[in-house]
Short mmCIF file of C-alpha atoms and ligand atoms in Angstrom, two decimals:
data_model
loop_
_atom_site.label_atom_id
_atom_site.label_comp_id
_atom_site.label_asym_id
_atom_site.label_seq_id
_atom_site.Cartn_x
_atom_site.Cartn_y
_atom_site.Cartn_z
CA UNK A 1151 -55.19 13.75 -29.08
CA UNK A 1152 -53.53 13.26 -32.38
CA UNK A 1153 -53.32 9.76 -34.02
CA UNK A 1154 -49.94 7.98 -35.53
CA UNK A 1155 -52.08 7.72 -38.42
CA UNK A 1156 -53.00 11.26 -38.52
CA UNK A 1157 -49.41 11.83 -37.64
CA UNK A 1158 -48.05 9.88 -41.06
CA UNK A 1159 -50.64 10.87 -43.31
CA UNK A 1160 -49.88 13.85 -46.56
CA UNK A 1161 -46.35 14.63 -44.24
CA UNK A 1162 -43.24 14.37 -45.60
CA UNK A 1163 -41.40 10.71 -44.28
CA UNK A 1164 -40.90 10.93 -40.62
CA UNK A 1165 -39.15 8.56 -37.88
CA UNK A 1166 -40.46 7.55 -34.32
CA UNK A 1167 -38.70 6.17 -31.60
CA UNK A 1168 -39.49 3.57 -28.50
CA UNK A 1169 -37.89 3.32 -25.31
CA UNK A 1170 -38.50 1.07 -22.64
CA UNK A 1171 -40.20 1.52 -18.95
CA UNK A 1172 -36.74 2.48 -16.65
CA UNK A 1173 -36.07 -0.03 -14.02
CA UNK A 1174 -35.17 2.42 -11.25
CA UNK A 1175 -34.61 6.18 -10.48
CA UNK A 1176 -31.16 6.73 -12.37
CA UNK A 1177 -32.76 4.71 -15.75
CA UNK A 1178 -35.65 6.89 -15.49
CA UNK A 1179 -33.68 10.16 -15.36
CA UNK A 1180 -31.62 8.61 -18.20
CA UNK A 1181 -34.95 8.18 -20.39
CA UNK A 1182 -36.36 11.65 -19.74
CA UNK A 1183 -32.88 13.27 -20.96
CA UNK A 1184 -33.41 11.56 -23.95
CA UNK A 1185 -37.09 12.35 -24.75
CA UNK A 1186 -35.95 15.93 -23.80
CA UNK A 1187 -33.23 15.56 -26.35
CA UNK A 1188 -35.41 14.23 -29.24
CA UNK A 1189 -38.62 16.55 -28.69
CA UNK A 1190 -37.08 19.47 -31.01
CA UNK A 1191 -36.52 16.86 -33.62
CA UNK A 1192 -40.22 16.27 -33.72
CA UNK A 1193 -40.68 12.44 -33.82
CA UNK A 1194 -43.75 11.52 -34.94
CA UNK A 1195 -44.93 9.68 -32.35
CA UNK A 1196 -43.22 8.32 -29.12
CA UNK A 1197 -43.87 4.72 -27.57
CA UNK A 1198 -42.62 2.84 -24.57
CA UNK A 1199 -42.91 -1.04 -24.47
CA UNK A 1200 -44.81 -3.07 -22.01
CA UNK A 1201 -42.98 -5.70 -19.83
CA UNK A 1202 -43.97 -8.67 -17.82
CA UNK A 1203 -43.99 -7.61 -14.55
CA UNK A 1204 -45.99 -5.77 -12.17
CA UNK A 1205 -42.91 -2.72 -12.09
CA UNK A 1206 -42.33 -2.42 -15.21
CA UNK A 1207 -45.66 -2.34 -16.53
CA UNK A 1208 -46.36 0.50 -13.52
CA UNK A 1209 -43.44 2.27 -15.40
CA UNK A 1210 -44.98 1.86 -18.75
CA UNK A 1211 -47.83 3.22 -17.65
CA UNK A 1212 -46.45 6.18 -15.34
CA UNK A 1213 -43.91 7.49 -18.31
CA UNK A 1214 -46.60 7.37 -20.93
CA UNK A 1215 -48.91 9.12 -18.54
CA UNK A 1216 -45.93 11.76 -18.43
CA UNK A 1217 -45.41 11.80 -22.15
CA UNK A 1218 -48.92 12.81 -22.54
CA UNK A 1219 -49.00 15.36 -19.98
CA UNK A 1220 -45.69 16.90 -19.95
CA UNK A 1221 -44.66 16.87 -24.02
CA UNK A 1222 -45.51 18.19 -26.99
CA UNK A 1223 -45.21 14.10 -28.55
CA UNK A 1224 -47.67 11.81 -29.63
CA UNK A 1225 -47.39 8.71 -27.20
CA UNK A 1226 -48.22 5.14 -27.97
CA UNK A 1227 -48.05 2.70 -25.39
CA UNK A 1228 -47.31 -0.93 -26.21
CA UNK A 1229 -50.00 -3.36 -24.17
CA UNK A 1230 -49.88 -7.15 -24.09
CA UNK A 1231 -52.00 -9.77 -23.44
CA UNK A 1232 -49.40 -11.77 -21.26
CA UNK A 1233 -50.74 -13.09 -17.62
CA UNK A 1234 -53.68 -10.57 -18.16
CA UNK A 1235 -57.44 -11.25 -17.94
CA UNK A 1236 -59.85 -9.62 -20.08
CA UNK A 1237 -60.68 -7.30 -17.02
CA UNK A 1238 -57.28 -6.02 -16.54
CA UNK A 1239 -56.56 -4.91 -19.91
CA UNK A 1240 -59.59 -3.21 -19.75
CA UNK A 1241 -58.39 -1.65 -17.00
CA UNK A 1242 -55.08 -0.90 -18.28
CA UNK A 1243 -56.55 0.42 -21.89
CA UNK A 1244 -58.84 2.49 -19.07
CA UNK A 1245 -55.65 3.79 -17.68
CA UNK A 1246 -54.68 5.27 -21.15
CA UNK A 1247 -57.28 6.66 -22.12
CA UNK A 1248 -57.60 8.73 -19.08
CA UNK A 1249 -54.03 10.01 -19.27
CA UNK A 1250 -54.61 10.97 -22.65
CA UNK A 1251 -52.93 8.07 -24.49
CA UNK A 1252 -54.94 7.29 -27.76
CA UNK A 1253 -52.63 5.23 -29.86
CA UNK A 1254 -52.11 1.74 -28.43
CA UNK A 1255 -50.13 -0.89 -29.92
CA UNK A 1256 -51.60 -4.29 -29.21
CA UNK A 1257 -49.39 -7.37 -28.84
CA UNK A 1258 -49.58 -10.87 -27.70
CA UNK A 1259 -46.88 -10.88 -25.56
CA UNK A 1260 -43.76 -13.57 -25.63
CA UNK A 1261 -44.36 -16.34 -22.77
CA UNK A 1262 -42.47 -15.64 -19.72
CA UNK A 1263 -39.27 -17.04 -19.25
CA UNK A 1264 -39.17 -18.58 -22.31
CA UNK A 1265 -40.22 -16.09 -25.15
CA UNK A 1266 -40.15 -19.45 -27.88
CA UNK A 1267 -42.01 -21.22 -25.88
CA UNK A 1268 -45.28 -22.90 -25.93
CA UNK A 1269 -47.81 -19.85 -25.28
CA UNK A 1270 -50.32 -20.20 -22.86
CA UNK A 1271 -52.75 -17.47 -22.41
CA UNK A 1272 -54.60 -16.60 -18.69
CA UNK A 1273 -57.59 -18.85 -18.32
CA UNK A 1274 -59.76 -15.57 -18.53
CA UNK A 1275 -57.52 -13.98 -20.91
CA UNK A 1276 -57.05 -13.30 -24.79
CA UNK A 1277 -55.06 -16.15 -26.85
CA UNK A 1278 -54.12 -13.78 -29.80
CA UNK A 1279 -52.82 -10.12 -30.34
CA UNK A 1280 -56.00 -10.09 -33.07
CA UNK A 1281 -58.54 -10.42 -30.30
CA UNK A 1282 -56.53 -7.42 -28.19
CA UNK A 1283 -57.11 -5.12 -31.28
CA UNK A 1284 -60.94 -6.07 -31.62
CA UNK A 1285 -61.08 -5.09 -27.83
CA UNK A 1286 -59.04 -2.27 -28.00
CA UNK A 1287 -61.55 -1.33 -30.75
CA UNK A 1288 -64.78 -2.26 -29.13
CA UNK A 1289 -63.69 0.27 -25.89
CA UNK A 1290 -63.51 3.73 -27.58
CA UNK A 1291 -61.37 5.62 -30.21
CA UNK A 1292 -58.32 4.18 -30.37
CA UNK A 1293 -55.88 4.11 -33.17
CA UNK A 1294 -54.23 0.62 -32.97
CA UNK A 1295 -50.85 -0.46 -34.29
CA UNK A 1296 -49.72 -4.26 -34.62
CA UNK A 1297 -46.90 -5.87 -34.70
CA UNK A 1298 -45.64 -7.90 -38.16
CA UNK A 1299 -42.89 -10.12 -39.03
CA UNK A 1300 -40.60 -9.51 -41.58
CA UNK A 1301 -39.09 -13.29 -41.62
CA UNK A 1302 -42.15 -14.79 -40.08
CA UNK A 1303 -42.74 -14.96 -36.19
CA UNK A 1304 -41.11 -17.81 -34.92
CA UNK A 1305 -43.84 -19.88 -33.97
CA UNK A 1306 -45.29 -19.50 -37.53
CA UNK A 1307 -45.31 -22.25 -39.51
CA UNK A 1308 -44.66 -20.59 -42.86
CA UNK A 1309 -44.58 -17.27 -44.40
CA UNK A 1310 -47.88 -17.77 -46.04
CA UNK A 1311 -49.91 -18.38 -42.84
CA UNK A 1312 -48.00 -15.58 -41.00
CA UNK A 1313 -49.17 -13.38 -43.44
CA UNK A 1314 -52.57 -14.39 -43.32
CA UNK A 1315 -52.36 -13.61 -39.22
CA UNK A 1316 -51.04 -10.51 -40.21
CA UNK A 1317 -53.73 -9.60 -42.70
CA UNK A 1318 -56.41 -10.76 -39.89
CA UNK A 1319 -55.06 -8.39 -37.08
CA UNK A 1320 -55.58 -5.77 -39.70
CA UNK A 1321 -59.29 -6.80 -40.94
CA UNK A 1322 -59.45 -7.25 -36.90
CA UNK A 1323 -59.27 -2.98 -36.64
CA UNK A 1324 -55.80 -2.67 -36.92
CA UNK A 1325 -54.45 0.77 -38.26
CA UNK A 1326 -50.76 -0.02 -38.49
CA UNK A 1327 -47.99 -2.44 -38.08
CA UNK A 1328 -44.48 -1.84 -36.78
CA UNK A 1329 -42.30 -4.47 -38.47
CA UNK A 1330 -39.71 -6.63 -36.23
CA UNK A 1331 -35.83 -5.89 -36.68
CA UNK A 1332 -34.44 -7.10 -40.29
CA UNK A 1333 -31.16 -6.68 -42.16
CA UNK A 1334 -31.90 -5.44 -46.02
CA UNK A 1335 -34.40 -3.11 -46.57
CA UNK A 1336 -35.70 -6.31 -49.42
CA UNK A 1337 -36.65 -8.39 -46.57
CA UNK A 1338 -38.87 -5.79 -45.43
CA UNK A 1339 -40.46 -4.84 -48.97
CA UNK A 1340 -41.25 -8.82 -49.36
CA UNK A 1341 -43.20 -8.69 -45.97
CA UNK A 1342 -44.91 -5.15 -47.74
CA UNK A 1343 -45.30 -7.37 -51.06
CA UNK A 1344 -46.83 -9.86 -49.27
CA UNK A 1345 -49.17 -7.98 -47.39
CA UNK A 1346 -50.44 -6.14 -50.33
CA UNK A 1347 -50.94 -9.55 -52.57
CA UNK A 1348 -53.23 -10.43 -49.95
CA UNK A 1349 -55.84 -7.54 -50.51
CA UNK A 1350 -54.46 -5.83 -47.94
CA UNK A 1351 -53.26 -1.50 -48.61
CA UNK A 1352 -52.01 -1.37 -44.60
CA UNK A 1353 -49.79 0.98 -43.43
CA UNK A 1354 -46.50 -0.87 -42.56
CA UNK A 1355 -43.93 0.94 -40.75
CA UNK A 1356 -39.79 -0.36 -40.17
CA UNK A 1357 -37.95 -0.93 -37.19
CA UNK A 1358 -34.47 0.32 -36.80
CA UNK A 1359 -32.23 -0.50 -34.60
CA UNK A 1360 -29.13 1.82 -34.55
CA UNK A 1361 -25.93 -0.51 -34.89
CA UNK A 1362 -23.63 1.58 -32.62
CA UNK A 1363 -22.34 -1.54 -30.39
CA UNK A 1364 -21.65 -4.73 -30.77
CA UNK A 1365 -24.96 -5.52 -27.96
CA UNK A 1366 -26.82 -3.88 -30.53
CA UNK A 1367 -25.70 -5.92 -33.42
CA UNK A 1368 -26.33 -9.17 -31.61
CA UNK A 1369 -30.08 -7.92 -30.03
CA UNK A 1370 -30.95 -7.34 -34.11
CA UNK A 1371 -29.94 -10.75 -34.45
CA UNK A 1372 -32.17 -12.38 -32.26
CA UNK A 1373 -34.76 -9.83 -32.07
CA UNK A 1374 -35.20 -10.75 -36.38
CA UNK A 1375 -35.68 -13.98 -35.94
CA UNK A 1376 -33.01 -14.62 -38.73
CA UNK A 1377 -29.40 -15.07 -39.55
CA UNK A 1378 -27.32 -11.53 -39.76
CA UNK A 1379 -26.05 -12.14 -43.75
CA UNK A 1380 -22.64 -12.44 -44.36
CA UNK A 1381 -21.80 -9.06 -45.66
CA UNK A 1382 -23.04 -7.24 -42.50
CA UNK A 1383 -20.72 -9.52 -40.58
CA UNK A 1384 -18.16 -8.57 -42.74
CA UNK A 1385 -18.17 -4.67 -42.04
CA UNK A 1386 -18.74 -4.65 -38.76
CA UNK A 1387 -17.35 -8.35 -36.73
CA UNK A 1388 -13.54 -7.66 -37.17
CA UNK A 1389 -14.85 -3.76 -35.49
CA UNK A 1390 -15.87 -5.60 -32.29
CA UNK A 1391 -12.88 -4.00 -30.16
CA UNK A 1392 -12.89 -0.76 -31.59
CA UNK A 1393 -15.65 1.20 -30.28
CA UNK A 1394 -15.21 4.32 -32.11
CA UNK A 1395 -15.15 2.60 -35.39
CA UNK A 1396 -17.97 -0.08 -34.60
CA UNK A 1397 -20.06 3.13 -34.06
CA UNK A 1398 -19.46 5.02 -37.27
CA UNK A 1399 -19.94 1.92 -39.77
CA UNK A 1400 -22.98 0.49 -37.80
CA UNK A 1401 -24.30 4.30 -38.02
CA UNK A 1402 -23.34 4.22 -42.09
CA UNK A 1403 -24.85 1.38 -42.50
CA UNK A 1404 -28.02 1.94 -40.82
CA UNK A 1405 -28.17 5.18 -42.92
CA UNK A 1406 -27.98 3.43 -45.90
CA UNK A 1407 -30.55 0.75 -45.16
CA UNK A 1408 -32.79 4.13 -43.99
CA UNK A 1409 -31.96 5.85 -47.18
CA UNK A 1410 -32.95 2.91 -48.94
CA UNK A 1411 -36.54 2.02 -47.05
CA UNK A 1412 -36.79 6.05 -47.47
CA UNK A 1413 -36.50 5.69 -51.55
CA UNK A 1414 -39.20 3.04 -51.69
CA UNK A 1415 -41.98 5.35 -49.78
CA UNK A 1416 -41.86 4.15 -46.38
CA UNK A 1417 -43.66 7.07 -44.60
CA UNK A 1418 -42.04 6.84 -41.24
CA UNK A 1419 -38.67 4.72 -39.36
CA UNK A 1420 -39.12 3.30 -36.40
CA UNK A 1421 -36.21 3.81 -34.21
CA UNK A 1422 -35.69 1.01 -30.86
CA UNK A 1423 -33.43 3.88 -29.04
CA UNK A 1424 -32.30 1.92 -25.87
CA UNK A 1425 -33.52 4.46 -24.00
CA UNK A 1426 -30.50 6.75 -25.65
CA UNK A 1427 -30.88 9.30 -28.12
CA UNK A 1428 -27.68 10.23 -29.15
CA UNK A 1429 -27.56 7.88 -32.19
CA UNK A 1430 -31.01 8.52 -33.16
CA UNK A 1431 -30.39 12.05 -33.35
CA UNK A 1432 -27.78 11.64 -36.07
CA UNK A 1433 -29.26 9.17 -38.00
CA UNK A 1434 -32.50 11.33 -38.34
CA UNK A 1435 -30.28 14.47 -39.12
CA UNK A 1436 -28.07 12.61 -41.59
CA UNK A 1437 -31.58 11.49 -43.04
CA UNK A 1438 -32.96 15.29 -43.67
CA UNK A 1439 -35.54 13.85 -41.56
CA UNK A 1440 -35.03 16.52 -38.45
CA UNK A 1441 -37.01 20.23 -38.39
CA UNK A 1442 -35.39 23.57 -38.44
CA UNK A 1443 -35.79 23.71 -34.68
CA UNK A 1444 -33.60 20.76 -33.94
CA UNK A 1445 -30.44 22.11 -34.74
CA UNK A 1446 -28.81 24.90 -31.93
CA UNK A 1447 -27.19 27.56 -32.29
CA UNK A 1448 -24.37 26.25 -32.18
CA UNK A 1449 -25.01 24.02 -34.60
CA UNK A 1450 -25.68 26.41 -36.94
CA UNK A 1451 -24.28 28.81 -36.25
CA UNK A 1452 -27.16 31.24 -36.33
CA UNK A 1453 -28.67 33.27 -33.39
CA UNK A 1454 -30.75 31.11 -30.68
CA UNK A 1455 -33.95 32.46 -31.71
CA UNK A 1456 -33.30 32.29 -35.65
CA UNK A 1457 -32.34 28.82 -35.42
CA UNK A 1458 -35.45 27.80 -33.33
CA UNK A 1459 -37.24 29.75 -36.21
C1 FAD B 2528 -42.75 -3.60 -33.06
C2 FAD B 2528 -42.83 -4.63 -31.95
C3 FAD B 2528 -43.06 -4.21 -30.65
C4 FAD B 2528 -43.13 -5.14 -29.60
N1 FAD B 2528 -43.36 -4.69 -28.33
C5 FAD B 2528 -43.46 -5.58 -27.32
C6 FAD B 2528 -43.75 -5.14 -25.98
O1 FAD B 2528 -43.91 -3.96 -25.73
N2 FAD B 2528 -43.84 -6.07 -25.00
C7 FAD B 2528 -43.68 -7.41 -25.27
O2 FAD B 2528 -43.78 -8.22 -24.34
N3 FAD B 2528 -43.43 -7.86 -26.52
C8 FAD B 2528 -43.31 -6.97 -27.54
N4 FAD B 2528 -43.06 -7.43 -28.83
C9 FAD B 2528 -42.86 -8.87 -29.04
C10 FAD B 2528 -44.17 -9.63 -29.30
O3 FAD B 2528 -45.02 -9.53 -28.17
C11 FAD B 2528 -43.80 -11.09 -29.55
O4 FAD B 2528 -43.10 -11.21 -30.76
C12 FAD B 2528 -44.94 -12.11 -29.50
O5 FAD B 2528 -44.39 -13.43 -29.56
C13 FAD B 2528 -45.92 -12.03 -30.66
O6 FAD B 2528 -46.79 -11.01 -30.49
P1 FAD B 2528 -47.85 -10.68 -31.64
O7 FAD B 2528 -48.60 -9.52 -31.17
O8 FAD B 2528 -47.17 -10.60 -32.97
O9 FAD B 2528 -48.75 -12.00 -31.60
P2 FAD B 2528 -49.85 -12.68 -32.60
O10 FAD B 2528 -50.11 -11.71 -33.74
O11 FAD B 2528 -50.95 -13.06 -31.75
O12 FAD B 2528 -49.04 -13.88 -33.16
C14 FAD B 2528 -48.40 -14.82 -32.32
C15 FAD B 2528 -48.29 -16.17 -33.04
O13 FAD B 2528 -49.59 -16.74 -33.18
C16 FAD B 2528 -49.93 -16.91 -34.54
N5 FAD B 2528 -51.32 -16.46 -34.69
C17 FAD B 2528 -51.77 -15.18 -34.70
N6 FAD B 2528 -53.11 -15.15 -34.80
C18 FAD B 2528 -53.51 -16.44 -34.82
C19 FAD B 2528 -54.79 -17.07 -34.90
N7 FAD B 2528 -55.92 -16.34 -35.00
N8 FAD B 2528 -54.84 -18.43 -34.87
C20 FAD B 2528 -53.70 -19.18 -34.80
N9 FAD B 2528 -52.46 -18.64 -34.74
C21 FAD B 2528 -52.37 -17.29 -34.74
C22 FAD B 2528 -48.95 -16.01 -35.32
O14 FAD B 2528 -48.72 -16.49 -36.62
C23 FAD B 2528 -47.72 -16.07 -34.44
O15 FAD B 2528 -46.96 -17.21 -34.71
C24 FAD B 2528 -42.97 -6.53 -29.88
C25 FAD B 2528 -42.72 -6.95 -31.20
C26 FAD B 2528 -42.65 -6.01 -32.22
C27 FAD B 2528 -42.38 -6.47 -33.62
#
């Protein structure tokens, strides 16, 4: 089974994509279309997150499973420490590994209920996502992704001891990091700066979210952590009630914070797709980032079989 690292390493830049475990039948249809949809574009790997309950982490588990056995993708599956003992996330990084599922990416977890609030880990459980990696690690081949913090988590005091967190999950056995949602493709170079002037070469990958609505706008907000700046607000606020137009400048804009991360060597965007693929699709194509394959016939206007070429 092919690792993300293996996946991003000597390629030309790529983009990945998560989705989230569907809540019922007609969500889980919904995310299969979409996977279906972005397997020609060859993502370079695929993850699904891991919730807080029972359901939803069966469905993590159940669609990675899938991903694994039905696709031609690399999956990742998120895994979190959150009301877990150290027994059942060794059962759960069991469950992975026996599907197939090689590249884990290990998290703390937000409390329940109230994901700024005090954390409290399971009396037989794990109290950071550092420890998670070192077990992931201990338990067999695993390539393991973390996650890091452009503006700082939350709970951290200051930039300079997130960082040093951040460097520790790495030293810990970490491979990669998937940064948090962030605005200018600066804020995310500081958190790259800042890794690197702490003796620390890992591979740091961005999240994207694709601005199409104004949900999306305002789940970037308080995903980051940080105040949207004023000239984002600008393009895309007096939008709000024009859906058509909301779309295309959230889509231009993404582009050209993409275009920008893309110019400064990232080797891979991480797309949060909503379980859609639509917007990903043309964000990656507007990129150059999508194969041959990807495009149709009618798309291109060439025969089926020369345009799968
Ligand atoms: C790319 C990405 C994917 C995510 N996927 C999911 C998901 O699938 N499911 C989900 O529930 N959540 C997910 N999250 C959210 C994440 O679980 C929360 O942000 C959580 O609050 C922090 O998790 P962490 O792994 O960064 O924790 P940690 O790295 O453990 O950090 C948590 C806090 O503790 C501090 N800290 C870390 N190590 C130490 C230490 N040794 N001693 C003292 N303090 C320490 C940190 O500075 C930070 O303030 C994701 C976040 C990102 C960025």
């Amino acid at each position: 089974m092919t690792s993300v690292v293996e996946r991003l390493t000597g390629r030309a830049p790529a983009f990945s994509v998560e989705f989230f475990p569907p809540r019922d039948t007609a969500d889980e249809a919904v995310l299969w279309r979409s996977i279906r949809e972005l397997e020609p574009y060859d993502p370079a790997y695929l993850s699904i997150t891991y919730g807080a309950g029972g359901s939803s982490r069966d469905g993590t588990i159940r669609n990675i499973a899938r991903v694994a056995t039905e696709t031609t993708l690399v999956p990742m599956a998120h895994l979190t420490a959150v009301d877990h003992s150290v027994a059942e996330l060794r059962n759960v990084i069991g469950w992975y590994a026996a599907v197939g599922v090689r590249n884990i990416l290990a998290l703390r977890g937000d409390p329940p209920g109230d994901p700024y609030g005090e954390w409290v880990p399971h009396p037989e459980g794990l109290r950071y996502a550092e420890e998670l990696v070192e077990l992931v690690r201990s338990l067999g081949d695993f390539c393991v992704g973390v996650s890091a913090f452009p503006y700082g988590h939350p709970r951290s005091p200051d930039l300079d001891t997130d960082t040093a967190y951040l460097v520790r999950k790495f030293r810990a056995g970490a491979d990669f990091g998937i940064a948090q949602l962030f605005f200018e493709a600066e804020d995310f170079l500081r958190l790259r700066d800042r890794v690197a002037a702490a003796g620390c070469d890992a591979l740091l990958l961005p999240g994207i979210m694709p601005l199409t609505t104004p949900r999306t706008l305002h789940k970037t907000i308080e995903l980051s952590g940080a105040e949207a700046p004023r000239w984002l607000l600008d393009r895309l606020e007096p939008l709000a009630h024009d859906p058509r137009a909301f779309r295309a400048e959230g889509l231009d804009v993404v582009t050209e914070l993409a275009a920008r991360l893309l110019a400064e060597g990232v080797p891979d965007l991480h797309f949060y797709t909503f379980n859609r693929s639509k917007a990903t699709r043309e964000l990656v194509r507007r990129l150059g980032l999508s194969p041959a394959r990807a495009f149709t016939a009618r798309e291109t206007g060439a025969p089926v079989e020369a345009a799968r070429g």
